[in-house]
Short mmCIF file of C-alpha atoms and ligand atoms in Angstrom, two decimals:
data_model
loop_
_atom_site.label_atom_id
_atom_site.label_comp_id
_atom_site.label_asym_id
_atom_site.label_seq_id
_atom_site.Cartn_x
_atom_site.Cartn_y
_atom_site.Cartn_z
CA MET O 1 5.30 -10.68 -27.67
CA THR O 2 2.69 -13.07 -29.05
CA ARG O 3 -0.05 -14.90 -27.21
CA ASP O 4 2.00 -18.08 -27.49
CA ASP O 5 4.99 -16.34 -25.94
CA ALA O 6 2.78 -15.27 -23.03
CA ARG O 7 1.46 -18.80 -22.62
CA ALA O 8 4.99 -20.18 -22.65
CA LEU O 9 5.88 -17.80 -19.81
CA ASP O 10 2.82 -18.99 -17.88
CA ARG O 11 3.97 -22.59 -18.16
CA ILE O 12 7.24 -21.83 -16.35
CA ASP O 13 5.79 -19.29 -13.90
CA PRO O 14 6.72 -20.32 -10.31
CA LEU O 15 3.82 -18.24 -8.95
CA ALA O 16 1.17 -19.60 -11.33
CA SER O 17 -0.55 -21.75 -8.70
CA PHE O 18 -1.50 -18.72 -6.58
CA ARG O 19 -4.15 -17.75 -9.14
CA ASP O 20 -6.35 -20.59 -7.84
CA ARG O 21 -6.32 -19.14 -4.36
CA PHE O 22 -8.28 -16.07 -5.45
CA ALA O 23 -11.94 -15.68 -6.37
CA LEU O 24 -11.92 -13.62 -9.55
CA PRO O 25 -15.01 -13.23 -11.74
CA GLU O 26 -15.12 -14.80 -15.19
CA GLY O 27 -14.42 -12.46 -18.05
CA VAL O 28 -12.50 -9.93 -15.96
CA ILE O 29 -8.83 -9.06 -16.27
CA TYR O 30 -8.21 -7.31 -13.00
CA LEU O 31 -5.54 -4.62 -13.24
CA ASP O 32 -6.58 -2.71 -10.13
CA GLY O 33 -5.09 -4.86 -7.38
CA ASN O 34 -2.88 -1.90 -6.50
CA SER O 35 -6.03 -0.10 -5.35
CA LEU O 36 -8.27 -2.89 -4.04
CA GLY O 37 -6.66 -6.32 -4.00
CA ALA O 38 -8.71 -9.30 -5.17
CA LEU O 39 -10.61 -11.55 -2.78
CA PRO O 40 -8.55 -14.52 -1.50
CA ASP O 41 -10.59 -17.74 -1.37
CA ALA O 42 -9.77 -18.16 2.32
CA VAL O 43 -11.38 -14.86 3.33
CA PRO O 44 -15.15 -15.62 3.20
CA ALA O 45 -14.71 -18.70 5.39
CA ALA O 46 -12.58 -16.74 7.87
CA LEU O 47 -15.20 -14.00 8.05
CA ALA O 48 -17.99 -16.54 8.50
CA ASP O 49 -16.09 -18.29 11.29
CA THR O 50 -15.38 -14.98 13.02
CA ALA O 51 -19.03 -13.98 12.86
CA THR O 52 -20.74 -17.27 13.58
CA ARG O 53 -18.43 -19.17 15.90
CA GLN O 54 -16.17 -16.55 17.46
CA TRP O 55 -18.78 -13.83 17.86
CA GLY O 56 -22.02 -15.86 17.82
CA ASP O 57 -20.98 -18.78 20.05
CA ARG O 58 -17.96 -17.64 21.97
CA LEU O 59 -19.25 -14.09 22.46
CA ILE O 60 -17.06 -11.94 24.69
CA ARG O 61 -14.85 -14.90 25.58
CA SER O 62 -13.30 -14.49 22.13
CA TRP O 63 -11.36 -11.45 23.29
CA ASN O 64 -9.21 -13.86 25.29
CA GLU O 65 -9.19 -16.45 22.50
CA GLY O 66 -7.20 -14.47 19.96
CA TRP O 67 -8.99 -11.18 19.37
CA ILE O 68 -7.07 -8.94 21.75
CA ASP O 69 -3.69 -9.96 20.30
CA ALA O 70 -4.76 -9.57 16.66
CA PRO O 71 -2.93 -6.23 16.15
CA GLN O 72 0.40 -7.75 17.22
CA ARG O 73 -0.20 -11.14 15.60
CA LEU O 74 -1.03 -9.60 12.22
CA GLY O 75 1.85 -7.16 12.60
CA ALA O 76 4.20 -10.13 12.97
CA LYS O 77 2.81 -11.57 9.71
CA ILE O 78 3.44 -8.31 7.84
CA ALA O 79 6.93 -7.88 9.32
CA PRO O 80 8.73 -10.28 6.93
CA LEU O 81 7.22 -8.46 3.94
CA ILE O 82 9.06 -5.29 4.95
CA GLY O 83 12.17 -6.83 6.50
CA ALA O 84 11.17 -5.93 10.07
CA ALA O 85 11.30 -7.98 13.26
CA PRO O 86 7.94 -9.46 14.34
CA ASP O 87 7.69 -7.05 17.28
CA GLU O 88 8.32 -3.93 15.19
CA VAL O 89 4.97 -3.89 13.39
CA ILE O 90 1.41 -3.40 14.60
CA VAL O 91 -1.88 -3.48 12.70
CA GLY O 92 -4.90 -1.26 13.24
CA ASP O 93 -6.49 2.08 12.38
CA THR O 94 -5.93 3.48 8.87
CA THR O 95 -2.78 4.55 7.09
CA SER O 96 -3.91 8.14 7.60
CA THR O 97 -4.19 7.70 11.39
CA HIS O 98 -0.80 5.98 11.61
CA LEU O 99 0.72 8.84 9.62
CA PHE O 100 -0.67 11.36 12.08
CA LYS O 101 0.64 9.45 15.09
CA ALA O 102 4.09 8.97 13.59
CA ILE O 103 4.50 12.57 12.38
CA VAL O 104 3.51 14.14 15.70
CA ALA O 105 5.68 11.63 17.58
CA ALA O 106 8.68 12.46 15.40
CA LEU O 107 8.19 16.22 15.91
CA ARG O 108 7.98 15.81 19.66
CA HIS O 109 11.05 13.56 19.71
CA ASP O 110 13.49 16.42 18.97
CA PRO O 111 12.05 19.85 19.86
CA THR O 112 15.07 21.61 18.31
CA ARG O 113 13.89 20.53 14.85
CA ARG O 114 10.57 21.88 13.60
CA THR O 115 10.19 20.98 9.93
CA VAL O 116 8.54 18.05 8.21
CA VAL O 117 9.71 17.72 4.61
CA SER O 118 7.69 15.94 1.95
CA GLU O 119 7.23 15.75 -1.79
CA ALA O 120 4.83 17.77 -3.91
CA GLY O 121 2.42 15.34 -5.55
CA ASN O 122 2.77 12.81 -2.74
CA PHE O 123 -0.42 10.83 -2.09
CA PRO O 124 -2.98 13.40 -0.89
CA THR O 125 -3.65 11.94 2.54
CA ASP O 126 0.06 12.01 3.38
CA LEU O 127 0.21 15.75 2.73
CA HIS O 128 -3.20 16.46 4.29
CA ILE O 129 -2.29 14.57 7.45
CA ALA O 130 1.14 16.22 7.61
CA GLU O 131 -0.58 19.60 7.37
CA GLY O 132 -2.92 18.68 10.22
CA ALA O 133 -0.12 17.14 12.31
CA VAL O 134 2.20 20.17 12.14
CA ALA O 135 -0.76 22.36 13.15
CA CYS O 136 -0.95 20.35 16.41
CA VAL O 137 2.69 20.93 17.36
CA PRO O 138 3.73 24.48 18.35
CA GLY O 139 6.26 25.98 15.93
CA ALA O 140 6.15 23.04 13.54
CA ARG O 141 5.82 23.52 9.79
CA LEU O 142 5.53 21.49 6.63
CA THR O 143 7.81 22.04 3.64
CA VAL O 144 6.59 20.45 0.41
CA VAL O 145 8.97 20.53 -2.55
CA GLU O 146 9.38 18.81 -5.90
CA ARG O 147 11.33 15.56 -5.86
CA ALA O 148 14.37 17.17 -7.44
CA ALA O 149 14.55 19.73 -4.61
CA LEU O 150 14.13 17.26 -1.73
CA ALA O 151 17.79 16.70 -0.98
CA ASP O 152 18.41 20.44 -0.66
CA ALA O 153 15.35 20.86 1.55
CA LEU O 154 16.91 18.74 4.31
CA ASP O 155 18.75 20.78 6.93
CA ASP O 156 19.34 21.07 10.66
CA ASP O 157 15.72 22.08 11.22
CA THR O 158 14.34 18.91 9.58
CA ALA O 159 12.67 16.66 12.13
CA LEU O 160 11.20 14.23 9.64
CA LEU O 161 11.37 13.32 5.97
CA LEU O 162 8.05 11.83 4.85
CA LEU O 163 8.23 9.88 1.60
CA THR O 164 6.00 7.44 -0.21
CA HIS O 165 8.23 4.62 -1.41
CA VAL O 166 6.37 3.95 -4.68
CA HIS O 167 4.47 6.83 -6.24
CA TYR O 168 0.78 6.07 -6.67
CA LYS O 169 0.59 7.70 -10.09
CA THR O 170 3.89 7.20 -11.85
CA SER O 171 5.12 4.05 -10.05
CA GLU O 172 8.50 5.74 -9.41
CA ARG O 173 10.29 4.09 -6.50
CA TYR O 174 12.74 5.75 -4.12
CA ASP O 175 15.92 3.97 -3.14
CA LEU O 176 15.04 3.02 0.44
CA THR O 177 18.61 2.83 1.72
CA ASP O 178 19.84 5.92 -0.03
CA TRP O 179 17.02 8.23 1.10
CA THR O 180 17.06 6.84 4.62
CA ALA O 181 20.77 7.65 4.76
CA ARG O 182 20.15 11.17 3.44
CA ALA O 183 17.57 11.88 6.14
CA HIS O 184 19.91 10.52 8.80
CA ALA O 185 22.85 12.55 7.45
CA ALA O 186 20.72 15.66 8.02
CA GLY O 187 19.97 14.46 11.55
CA ALA O 188 16.31 13.78 10.72
CA LEU O 189 14.09 10.75 11.09
CA ILE O 190 12.44 9.18 8.05
CA LEU O 191 8.86 7.96 7.71
CA TRP O 192 8.15 5.75 4.72
CA ASP O 193 4.70 5.10 3.30
CA PHE O 194 4.71 1.59 1.79
CA SER O 195 1.08 1.61 0.65
CA HIS O 196 2.04 1.04 -2.98
CA SER O 197 5.08 -1.13 -2.34
CA VAL O 198 4.24 -3.70 0.34
CA GLY O 199 3.46 -6.98 -1.40
CA ALA O 200 4.62 -5.40 -4.65
CA VAL O 201 8.40 -5.11 -4.31
CA PRO O 202 11.03 -6.46 -1.90
CA ILE O 203 11.47 -4.16 1.12
CA ASP O 204 14.08 -4.36 3.87
CA VAL O 205 13.65 -1.68 6.52
CA THR O 206 16.30 -3.29 8.70
CA ALA O 207 19.01 -3.22 6.04
CA ALA O 208 18.02 0.33 5.12
CA GLY O 209 18.02 1.47 8.75
CA ALA O 210 14.57 3.03 8.38
CA ASP O 211 12.94 4.62 11.42
CA LEU O 212 9.20 4.61 10.81
CA ALA O 213 6.86 3.25 8.18
CA VAL O 214 3.17 2.90 7.48
CA GLY O 215 1.22 1.07 4.82
CA CYS O 216 -2.06 -0.03 3.48
CA THR O 217 -3.22 -3.65 3.53
CA TYR O 218 -6.12 -3.52 1.08
CA LYS O 219 -3.93 -3.01 -2.00
CA TYR O 220 -1.31 -5.65 -2.84
CA LEU O 221 -1.95 -7.47 0.47
CA ASN O 222 -5.61 -8.16 -0.42
CA GLY O 223 -6.94 -7.53 3.10
CA GLY O 224 -10.34 -6.28 1.91
CA PRO O 225 -11.95 -2.85 1.50
CA GLY O 226 -10.79 -0.55 4.30
CA ALA O 227 -8.64 -3.28 5.91
CA PRO O 228 -6.61 -2.02 8.91
CA ALA O 229 -3.23 -0.50 8.16
CA PHE O 230 0.20 -1.21 9.64
CA LEU O 231 2.77 0.85 11.48
CA TYR O 232 6.46 0.00 11.83
CA VAL O 233 8.67 1.61 14.45
CA ALA O 234 12.31 0.50 14.61
CA SER O 235 12.91 -1.20 17.95
CA ARG O 236 15.66 1.30 18.86
CA LEU O 237 13.00 4.08 18.80
CA GLN O 238 10.10 2.30 20.41
CA GLU O 239 10.65 3.54 23.95
CA ALA O 240 11.68 7.03 22.82
CA LEU O 241 8.54 7.87 20.84
CA ALA O 242 5.08 8.52 22.23
CA ASN O 243 1.70 8.02 20.59
CA PRO O 244 -0.14 11.37 20.56
CA ILE O 245 -3.51 9.59 20.33
CA SER O 246 -3.16 8.10 23.79
CA GLY O 247 -6.07 5.68 23.83
CA TRP O 248 -6.80 2.94 26.31
CA MET O 249 -5.68 0.10 24.03
CA GLY O 250 -2.18 1.58 24.05
CA HIS O 251 -2.14 1.80 27.84
CA ALA O 252 0.21 -0.45 29.79
CA GLU O 253 -2.78 -1.94 31.62
CA PRO O 254 -6.04 -1.17 29.81
CA PHE O 255 -8.05 -3.31 32.18
CA ALA O 256 -6.68 -1.66 35.30
CA PHE O 257 -8.97 1.24 34.31
CA GLN O 258 -6.66 3.96 35.60
CA ASP O 259 -7.26 7.68 35.11
CA ALA O 260 -3.72 8.52 34.04
CA TYR O 261 -2.28 7.35 30.74
CA ARG O 262 0.79 5.15 30.93
CA PRO O 263 2.03 3.84 27.58
CA ALA O 264 2.47 0.12 27.03
CA ALA O 265 5.95 -1.15 26.19
CA GLY O 266 6.80 -1.94 22.59
CA MET O 267 4.41 -1.52 19.66
CA LYS O 268 1.29 -1.88 21.77
CA ARG O 269 1.48 1.80 22.72
CA TRP O 270 0.57 2.70 19.14
CA LEU O 271 -2.87 1.20 19.50
CA VAL O 272 -5.71 3.64 20.06
CA GLY O 273 -9.11 1.99 20.52
CA THR O 274 -10.72 -1.42 20.18
CA PRO O 275 -9.47 -3.27 17.10
CA SER O 276 -11.94 -3.95 14.28
CA ILE O 277 -12.06 -7.73 14.56
CA LEU O 278 -14.10 -8.51 11.44
CA ALA O 279 -11.65 -6.49 9.36
CA MET O 280 -8.72 -8.16 11.12
CA ALA O 281 -10.16 -11.60 10.30
CA SER O 282 -10.31 -10.81 6.61
CA LEU O 283 -6.79 -9.40 6.61
CA GLU O 284 -5.32 -12.31 8.55
CA ALA O 285 -6.66 -14.86 6.07
CA ALA O 286 -5.24 -12.75 3.23
CA LEU O 287 -1.84 -12.48 4.93
CA ASP O 288 -1.55 -16.23 5.39
CA LEU O 289 -1.28 -16.49 1.63
CA TRP O 290 2.09 -14.73 1.71
CA THR O 291 3.87 -17.39 3.75
CA GLY O 292 6.91 -18.55 1.85
CA ILE O 293 6.44 -16.35 -1.21
CA ASP O 294 9.74 -15.58 -2.86
CA MET O 295 9.79 -11.80 -3.30
CA ALA O 296 12.51 -12.07 -5.93
CA ALA O 297 10.22 -14.29 -8.04
CA LEU O 298 7.40 -11.82 -7.47
CA GLN O 299 9.54 -8.93 -8.62
CA ALA O 300 10.78 -10.85 -11.66
CA LYS O 301 7.22 -11.68 -12.74
CA SER O 302 6.11 -8.10 -12.17
CA ALA O 303 8.92 -6.96 -14.48
CA THR O 304 7.82 -9.36 -17.23
CA LEU O 305 4.16 -8.33 -16.90
CA PHE O 306 5.27 -4.71 -17.09
CA ALA O 307 7.26 -5.38 -20.25
CA ILE O 308 4.19 -6.93 -21.92
CA LEU O 309 2.05 -3.85 -21.27
CA ALA O 310 4.88 -1.40 -21.98
CA ASP O 311 5.19 -3.05 -25.38
CA ALA O 312 1.43 -2.83 -26.07
CA GLY O 313 1.40 0.81 -24.94
CA ALA O 314 4.33 1.68 -27.18
CA GLN O 315 2.59 0.08 -30.15
CA ALA O 316 -0.52 2.13 -29.32
CA GLY O 317 1.61 5.28 -29.18
CA LEU O 318 0.85 5.90 -25.48
CA PRO O 319 3.61 7.64 -23.49
CA CYS O 320 4.56 5.55 -20.45
CA VAL O 321 5.29 7.67 -17.37
CA SER O 322 6.67 4.78 -15.29
CA PRO O 323 10.42 4.15 -14.99
CA THR O 324 11.93 1.64 -17.39
CA ASP O 325 14.33 0.29 -14.73
CA PRO O 326 12.43 -2.36 -12.68
CA SER O 327 14.39 -1.51 -9.53
CA ALA O 328 13.24 2.11 -9.81
CA ARG O 329 9.52 1.38 -9.89
CA GLY O 330 6.69 -0.44 -8.14
CA SER O 331 4.32 -2.97 -9.69
CA HIS O 332 2.02 -0.78 -11.72
CA ILE O 333 2.37 0.87 -15.10
CA SER O 334 0.94 4.26 -16.01
CA PHE O 335 0.30 5.79 -19.40
CA ARG O 336 -0.49 9.38 -20.24
CA HIS O 337 -3.43 10.17 -22.52
CA ASP O 338 -5.51 13.35 -22.89
CA HIS O 339 -8.66 11.26 -22.56
CA ALA O 340 -7.36 8.82 -19.96
CA TYR O 341 -10.72 8.76 -18.16
CA GLU O 342 -12.60 7.66 -21.27
CA LEU O 343 -9.85 5.20 -22.14
CA THR O 344 -10.13 3.63 -18.68
CA GLN O 345 -13.91 3.34 -19.02
CA ALA O 346 -13.60 1.77 -22.48
CA LEU O 347 -11.23 -0.84 -21.03
CA ILE O 348 -13.58 -1.53 -18.12
CA ALA O 349 -16.44 -2.05 -20.59
CA ARG O 350 -14.35 -4.86 -22.06
CA GLY O 351 -13.70 -6.41 -18.66
CA VAL O 352 -10.20 -4.96 -18.29
CA ILE O 353 -10.36 -3.14 -14.97
CA GLY O 354 -7.72 -0.49 -14.40
CA ASP O 355 -8.12 3.01 -13.08
CA PHE O 356 -7.77 6.67 -13.92
CA ARG O 357 -5.77 9.19 -11.94
CA ASP O 358 -6.55 12.82 -12.52
CA PRO O 359 -5.88 14.52 -14.85
CA ASP O 360 -4.44 12.30 -17.59
CA ILE O 361 -3.16 8.98 -16.24
CA LEU O 362 -4.34 5.47 -17.10
CA ARG O 363 -2.99 3.26 -14.31
CA LEU O 364 -2.76 -0.52 -14.58
CA GLY O 365 -1.80 -2.64 -11.56
CA LEU O 366 0.31 -5.75 -12.07
CA THR O 367 -0.29 -8.23 -9.27
CA PRO O 368 1.92 -11.27 -9.91
CA LEU O 369 -0.06 -13.54 -7.57
CA TYR O 370 -3.22 -13.63 -9.63
CA LEU O 371 -2.43 -12.35 -13.11
CA SER O 372 -1.10 -14.61 -15.83
CA HIS O 373 1.14 -13.38 -18.62
CA GLU O 374 -1.67 -14.24 -21.01
CA ASP O 375 -4.16 -12.08 -19.03
CA VAL O 376 -1.82 -9.14 -19.31
CA TRP O 377 -1.13 -9.83 -22.97
CA ARG O 378 -4.89 -9.81 -23.65
CA ALA O 379 -5.28 -6.56 -21.73
CA GLY O 380 -2.56 -5.09 -23.95
CA GLU O 381 -4.45 -6.20 -27.07
CA HIS O 382 -7.62 -4.47 -25.82
CA LEU O 383 -5.65 -1.34 -25.08
CA ARG O 384 -4.13 -1.29 -28.56
CA GLU O 385 -7.51 -1.83 -30.21
CA ILE O 386 -9.29 0.84 -28.17
CA VAL O 387 -6.62 3.41 -28.99
CA ALA O 388 -6.40 2.41 -32.67
CA THR O 389 -10.18 2.46 -33.25
CA GLU O 390 -10.75 5.42 -30.89
CA ALA O 391 -13.50 3.35 -29.28
CA TRP O 392 -13.00 5.52 -26.17
CA ARG O 393 -14.82 8.37 -27.99
CA ASP O 394 -18.20 6.76 -27.24
CA PRO O 395 -19.97 9.44 -25.10
CA ALA O 396 -21.01 6.75 -22.61
CA PHE O 397 -17.38 6.62 -21.42
CA ALA O 398 -17.27 10.32 -20.47
CA THR O 399 -19.63 10.18 -17.46
CA ARG O 400 -17.58 10.53 -14.27
CA ASN O 401 -18.19 8.24 -11.29
CA ALA O 402 -17.55 9.37 -7.70
CA VAL O 403 -14.70 6.91 -7.21
CA THR O 404 -12.22 6.78 -10.06
C1 PLP D 1 -3.79 4.11 -0.54
C2 PLP D 1 -2.86 5.01 0.17
C3 PLP D 1 -3.18 5.52 1.43
C4 PLP D 1 -4.51 5.21 2.05
O1 PLP D 1 -4.71 5.77 3.29
P1 PLP D 1 -6.00 5.34 4.13
O2 PLP D 1 -5.89 6.11 5.37
O3 PLP D 1 -5.93 3.86 4.33
O4 PLP D 1 -7.22 5.70 3.33
C5 PLP D 1 -2.25 6.31 2.08
N1 PLP D 1 -1.05 6.60 1.49
C6 PLP D 1 -0.73 6.14 0.27
C7 PLP D 1 0.60 6.46 -0.32
C8 PLP D 1 -1.62 5.34 -0.43
O5 PLP D 1 -1.30 4.88 -1.64
#
């Protein structure tokens, strides 16, 4: 691929116009949108309006002017991105908190089944939360096995299979339908973590028959640092499952101020406390950008961007650990290198922002909404040069920051 080839692809790119709806700094090629999505232009104005008009002028009246329904309203905006019905998704809390609620709820749903099964090397919070959740349910345990052993780990004691759809390091993607069917064949529920796939690849929980799902909104959805997360519960399970963090916002009548907890109908019961309205405002403006986006076009562009970097990596002699089949991966590409940390820092010094995942992974996020083919081609050129000249050996690149 030459620069002209990349430019030619940009000229016919159906998503090219979205680039102008993001505020990206000059001189930066941002390949970390899988970790913190870029700032949509609409967000600062939405935050200012929420602070100045809604909070400043309208004060507490704003709760009845859109604030109190934000968790459901934003959930309905995320629903089409995962193939859910509008009333099957709610927004609030963090992915970690939603995981806890869903795991405990699934364990309590069928007391004859006591095991939660997950994958070794899953995203740390998923395993940490699962560990904490099983400790809260008498007799429950967590079984963590390598991917190749997962199918055999499912049996008549499995209450829940907890999988992350796209792996945060390698970009490997599970077949949603296939693994949902395997969990169901064992009589278990399945809980999907879409943190690295929502806004990155097409998802259809309804077609797959999935039970539960959670996901992050500050990655591909660009909701802002620490933006509230989402929870999906299939409508057929909504009345059967109970939220173990039984807070007043999930009560049937929060403003009746009753002593006893009585869960609200539908997704509202999954709420815990007062929603973070400033964070919701940022996320809502970011979500509005997704209206009408063709996920097939997004996936096709992601595949082309991937091919550009895969080519550059191959020329640099870097082993790629991400699947070659686009349908078997997410929207990031990862390379292995013994000095991946230094390599990442050398790229950042040239304005190419990717990230490092311990111990030896250089991870580059491919966000089709705001990256051009030429951007990615230029990033590939930097990568090739840094590897060829060993520019990463500069000692300045070896100092570790707290957040990698
Ligand atoms: C980013 C990510 C999370 C983040 O969880 P928080 O509670 O929002 O910090 C969880 N799971 C996966 C798979 C992730 O990639």
